[in-house]
mmCIF file of C-alpha atoms in Angstrom:
data_model
loop_
_atom_site.group_PDB
_atom_site.id
_atom_site.type_symbol
_atom_site.label_atom_id
_atom_site.label_comp_id
_atom_site.label_asym_id
_atom_site.label_seq_id
_atom_site.Cartn_x
_atom_site.Cartn_y
_atom_site.Cartn_z
ATOM 1 C CA UNK A 28 -10.731 0.528 -5.181
ATOM 2 C CA UNK A 29 -14.146 1.847 -4.376
ATOM 3 C CA UNK A 30 -16.383 3.617 -3.961
ATOM 4 C CA UNK A 31 -16.795 2.599 -0.329
ATOM 5 C CA UNK A 32 -19.074 4.090 2.337
ATOM 6 C CA UNK A 33 -17.709 7.540 3.178
ATOM 7 C CA UNK A 34 -15.050 7.441 5.909
ATOM 8 C CA UNK A 35 -13.785 10.846 7.040
ATOM 9 C CA UNK A 36 -14.656 12.167 3.586
ATOM 10 C CA UNK A 37 -12.845 9.354 1.756
ATOM 11 C CA UNK A 38 -14.553 6.939 -0.628
ATOM 12 C CA UNK A 39 -11.666 5.349 -2.527
ATOM 13 C CA UNK A 40 -8.408 3.542 -1.830
ATOM 14 C CA UNK A 41 -5.554 3.969 -4.277
ATOM 15 C CA UNK A 42 -3.163 1.009 -4.119
ATOM 16 C CA UNK A 43 0.387 0.655 -5.436
ATOM 17 C CA UNK A 44 2.418 -2.558 -5.221
ATOM 18 C CA UNK A 45 6.115 -2.959 -5.946
ATOM 19 C CA UNK A 46 6.355 -6.193 -7.903
ATOM 20 C CA UNK A 47 9.884 -6.986 -6.685
ATOM 21 C CA UNK A 48 9.614 -6.378 -2.928
ATOM 22 C CA UNK A 49 5.819 -6.858 -2.657
ATOM 23 C CA UNK A 50 5.735 -3.580 -0.679
ATOM 24 C CA UNK A 51 2.218 -2.139 -0.598
ATOM 25 C CA UNK A 52 1.325 1.536 -0.450
ATOM 26 C CA UNK A 53 -2.293 2.644 -0.202
ATOM 27 C CA UNK A 54 -4.069 5.890 0.511
ATOM 28 C CA UNK A 55 -7.672 6.724 1.349
ATOM 29 C CA UNK A 56 -8.926 9.433 -1.018
ATOM 30 C CA UNK A 57 -12.152 11.402 -1.541
ATOM 31 C CA UNK A 58 -12.013 10.909 -5.339
ATOM 32 C CA UNK A 59 -10.090 8.799 -7.805
ATOM 33 C CA UNK A 60 -9.506 11.394 -10.507
ATOM 34 C CA UNK A 61 -6.243 11.991 -12.369
ATOM 35 C CA UNK A 62 -5.159 14.828 -10.080
ATOM 36 C CA UNK A 63 -5.166 12.746 -6.880
ATOM 37 C CA UNK A 64 -3.600 9.743 -8.640
ATOM 38 C CA UNK A 65 -0.738 11.899 -9.947
ATOM 39 C CA UNK A 66 -0.235 13.498 -6.520
ATOM 40 C CA UNK A 67 -0.117 10.040 -4.878
ATOM 41 C CA UNK A 68 2.394 8.698 -7.405
ATOM 42 C CA UNK A 69 4.617 11.757 -7.134
ATOM 43 C CA UNK A 70 4.718 11.305 -3.355
ATOM 44 C CA UNK A 71 5.887 7.713 -3.930
ATOM 45 C CA UNK A 72 8.535 8.887 -6.412
ATOM 46 C CA UNK A 73 9.924 11.306 -3.816
ATOM 47 C CA UNK A 74 9.999 8.616 -1.103
ATOM 48 C CA UNK A 75 11.232 5.587 -3.046
ATOM 49 C CA UNK A 76 12.647 6.933 -6.293
ATOM 50 C CA UNK A 77 11.223 6.866 -9.782
ATOM 51 C CA UNK A 78 10.352 3.438 -11.177
ATOM 52 C CA UNK A 79 11.224 2.385 -14.702
ATOM 53 C CA UNK A 80 7.629 1.392 -15.410
ATOM 54 C CA UNK A 81 4.151 1.502 -13.940
ATOM 55 C CA UNK A 82 1.517 -1.069 -14.815
ATOM 56 C CA UNK A 83 -2.068 0.076 -14.350
ATOM 57 C CA UNK A 84 -5.539 -0.897 -15.370
ATOM 58 C CA UNK A 85 -7.336 1.069 -18.055
ATOM 59 C CA UNK A 86 -9.216 3.358 -15.664
ATOM 60 C CA UNK A 87 -9.829 6.952 -16.721
ATOM 61 C CA UNK A 88 -7.673 8.171 -13.822
ATOM 62 C CA UNK A 89 -4.648 6.460 -15.471
ATOM 63 C CA UNK A 90 -5.492 6.978 -19.144
ATOM 64 C CA UNK A 91 -5.460 10.752 -19.585
ATOM 65 C CA UNK A 92 -3.192 13.590 -20.688
ATOM 66 C CA UNK A 93 -2.269 14.743 -17.176
ATOM 67 C CA UNK A 94 -1.086 11.265 -16.164
ATOM 68 C CA UNK A 95 0.800 10.817 -19.460
ATOM 69 C CA UNK A 96 2.574 14.166 -19.056
ATOM 70 C CA UNK A 97 3.759 13.313 -15.539
ATOM 71 C CA UNK A 98 4.983 9.871 -16.623
ATOM 72 C CA UNK A 99 6.897 11.480 -19.513
ATOM 73 C CA UNK A 100 8.346 14.169 -17.211
ATOM 74 C CA UNK A 101 9.773 11.531 -14.856
ATOM 75 C CA UNK A 102 10.776 9.109 -17.623
ATOM 76 C CA UNK A 103 8.400 6.383 -16.467
ATOM 77 C CA UNK A 104 7.007 3.918 -18.993
ATOM 78 C CA UNK A 105 3.266 3.454 -18.534
ATOM 79 C CA UNK A 106 2.050 -0.022 -19.394
ATOM 80 C CA UNK A 107 -1.609 -0.965 -19.419
ATOM 81 C CA UNK A 108 -2.717 -4.328 -18.114
ATOM 82 C CA UNK A 109 -4.608 -6.583 -20.450
ATOM 83 C CA UNK A 110 -8.191 -7.207 -19.389
ATOM 84 C CA UNK A 111 -8.799 -10.731 -18.050
ATOM 85 C CA UNK A 112 -5.052 -11.459 -18.101
ATOM 86 C CA UNK A 113 -4.022 -11.932 -14.450
ATOM 87 C CA UNK A 114 -0.307 -12.149 -15.214
ATOM 88 C CA UNK A 115 -0.186 -8.379 -15.748
ATOM 89 C CA UNK A 116 -2.379 -7.212 -12.868
ATOM 90 C CA UNK A 117 -2.582 -10.251 -10.605
ATOM 91 C CA UNK A 118 -0.385 -8.861 -7.814
ATOM 92 C CA UNK A 119 -2.554 -5.767 -7.397
ATOM 93 C CA UNK A 120 -5.783 -7.774 -7.597
ATOM 94 C CA UNK A 121 -4.558 -10.162 -4.879
ATOM 95 C CA UNK A 122 -3.515 -7.174 -2.750
ATOM 96 C CA UNK A 123 -6.851 -5.415 -3.270
ATOM 97 C CA UNK A 124 -8.731 -8.561 -2.296
ATOM 98 C CA UNK A 125 -6.561 -8.945 0.819
ATOM 99 C CA UNK A 126 -6.982 -5.298 1.835
ATOM 100 C CA UNK A 127 -10.754 -5.570 1.480
ATOM 101 C CA UNK A 128 -10.793 -8.761 3.542
ATOM 102 C CA UNK A 129 -8.697 -7.252 6.348
ATOM 103 C CA UNK A 130 -10.781 -4.070 6.421
ATOM 104 C CA UNK A 131 -14.064 -6.011 6.474
ATOM 105 C CA UNK A 132 -12.887 -8.161 9.375
ATOM 106 C CA UNK A 133 -11.552 -5.280 11.456
ATOM 107 C CA UNK A 134 -14.456 -2.863 11.050
ATOM 108 C CA UNK A 135 -17.024 -4.911 12.964
ATOM 109 C CA UNK A 136 -20.344 -3.075 12.886
ATOM 110 C CA UNK A 137 -19.293 0.418 11.824
ATOM 111 C CA UNK A 138 -18.366 0.231 8.141
ATOM 112 C CA UNK A 139 -17.493 3.929 7.989
ATOM 113 C CA UNK A 140 -14.282 3.417 9.972
ATOM 114 C CA UNK A 141 -12.369 1.719 7.146
ATOM 115 C CA UNK A 142 -9.970 4.652 6.628
ATOM 116 C CA UNK A 143 -8.883 4.360 10.286
ATOM 117 C CA UNK A 144 -7.973 0.698 9.758
ATOM 118 C CA UNK A 145 -6.054 1.157 6.495
ATOM 119 C CA UNK A 146 -2.666 1.706 8.172
ATOM 120 C CA UNK A 147 -3.132 -1.486 10.226
ATOM 121 C CA UNK A 148 -3.937 -3.427 7.069
ATOM 122 C CA UNK A 149 -0.827 -2.027 5.368
ATOM 123 C CA UNK A 150 1.300 -3.001 8.366
ATOM 124 C CA UNK A 151 -0.007 -6.553 8.052
ATOM 125 C CA UNK A 152 0.886 -6.674 4.348
ATOM 126 C CA UNK A 153 4.346 -5.230 4.909
ATOM 127 C CA UNK A 154 5.332 -7.481 7.805
ATOM 128 C CA UNK A 155 3.986 -10.866 6.748
ATOM 129 C CA UNK A 156 6.445 -13.433 5.392
ATOM 130 C CA UNK A 157 6.204 -13.960 1.619
ATOM 131 C CA UNK A 158 7.521 -17.248 0.256
ATOM 132 C CA UNK A 159 8.107 -15.724 -3.189
ATOM 133 C CA UNK A 160 10.761 -13.359 -1.762
ATOM 134 C CA UNK A 161 11.752 -15.562 1.214
ATOM 135 C CA UNK A 162 11.282 -12.730 3.737
ATOM 136 C CA UNK A 163 8.926 -9.855 4.526
ATOM 137 C CA UNK A 164 8.518 -6.804 2.282
ATOM 138 C CA UNK A 165 9.598 -4.728 5.291
ATOM 139 C CA UNK A 166 12.894 -6.607 5.462
ATOM 140 C CA UNK A 167 13.559 -6.126 1.750
ATOM 141 C CA UNK A 168 12.830 -2.396 1.851
ATOM 142 C CA UNK A 169 14.583 -1.538 5.138
ATOM 143 C CA UNK A 170 17.144 -4.392 5.281
ATOM 144 C CA UNK A 171 16.218 -5.242 8.860
ATOM 145 C CA UNK A 172 13.566 -7.161 10.719
ATOM 146 C CA UNK A 173 10.638 -5.168 11.998
ATOM 147 C CA UNK A 174 9.865 -5.198 15.678
ATOM 148 C CA UNK A 175 6.290 -5.024 16.782
ATOM 149 C CA UNK A 176 5.480 -2.538 19.569
ATOM 150 C CA UNK A 177 4.842 -5.360 22.056
ATOM 151 C CA UNK A 178 8.223 -6.943 21.269
ATOM 152 C CA UNK A 179 9.955 -3.612 21.829
ATOM 153 C CA UNK A 180 8.157 -3.081 25.127
ATOM 154 C CA UNK A 181 9.093 -6.595 26.266
ATOM 155 C CA UNK A 182 12.777 -6.109 25.327
ATOM 156 C CA UNK A 183 12.861 -2.702 27.010
ATOM 157 C CA UNK A 184 11.464 -4.186 30.225
ATOM 158 C CA UNK A 185 14.099 -6.938 30.333
ATOM 159 C CA UNK A 186 16.872 -4.482 29.511
ATOM 160 C CA UNK A 187 15.795 -2.210 32.387
ATOM 161 C CA UNK A 188 14.860 -4.941 34.890
ATOM 162 C CA UNK A 189 18.268 -5.008 36.652
ATOM 163 C CA UNK A 190 17.914 -1.290 37.354
ATOM 164 C CA UNK A 191 14.322 -1.360 38.566
ATOM 165 C CA UNK A 192 13.850 -0.995 42.309
ATOM 166 C CA UNK A 193 11.123 -3.212 43.606
#
């Protein structure tokens, strides 16, 4: 997505969505050329494993020799979405729209702080209940419920309360 107003040198957001778990990964980047796209995808491969296929739009950063070589090296099938056919790229489009909406609402007046808010937006996407999978993406990926920092602090207080001297 982008270009956006420069935020700490970044103008683009590269988004990846796992169609099964609905897990969203995104990274703020200064450019959206093939080199940074390949680097981003390789980092995902090393964290989550290599997917069988990747579906992308027909952007130049996906349709080039460098990208094709990396997909072939890792044995990943690269499928291109069909223009104006939401069944192939609908999940990413919905995610992009949601990310933009969250970032717009959390930036207030200073629109150059969007890269600072990206992690918060991702947390929201990963921890919200999805009816299509009957749980949160976080739960599917980590096989446990996530605990928000406030919940953890509250539980820690009640666990320690008997030992606190007042």
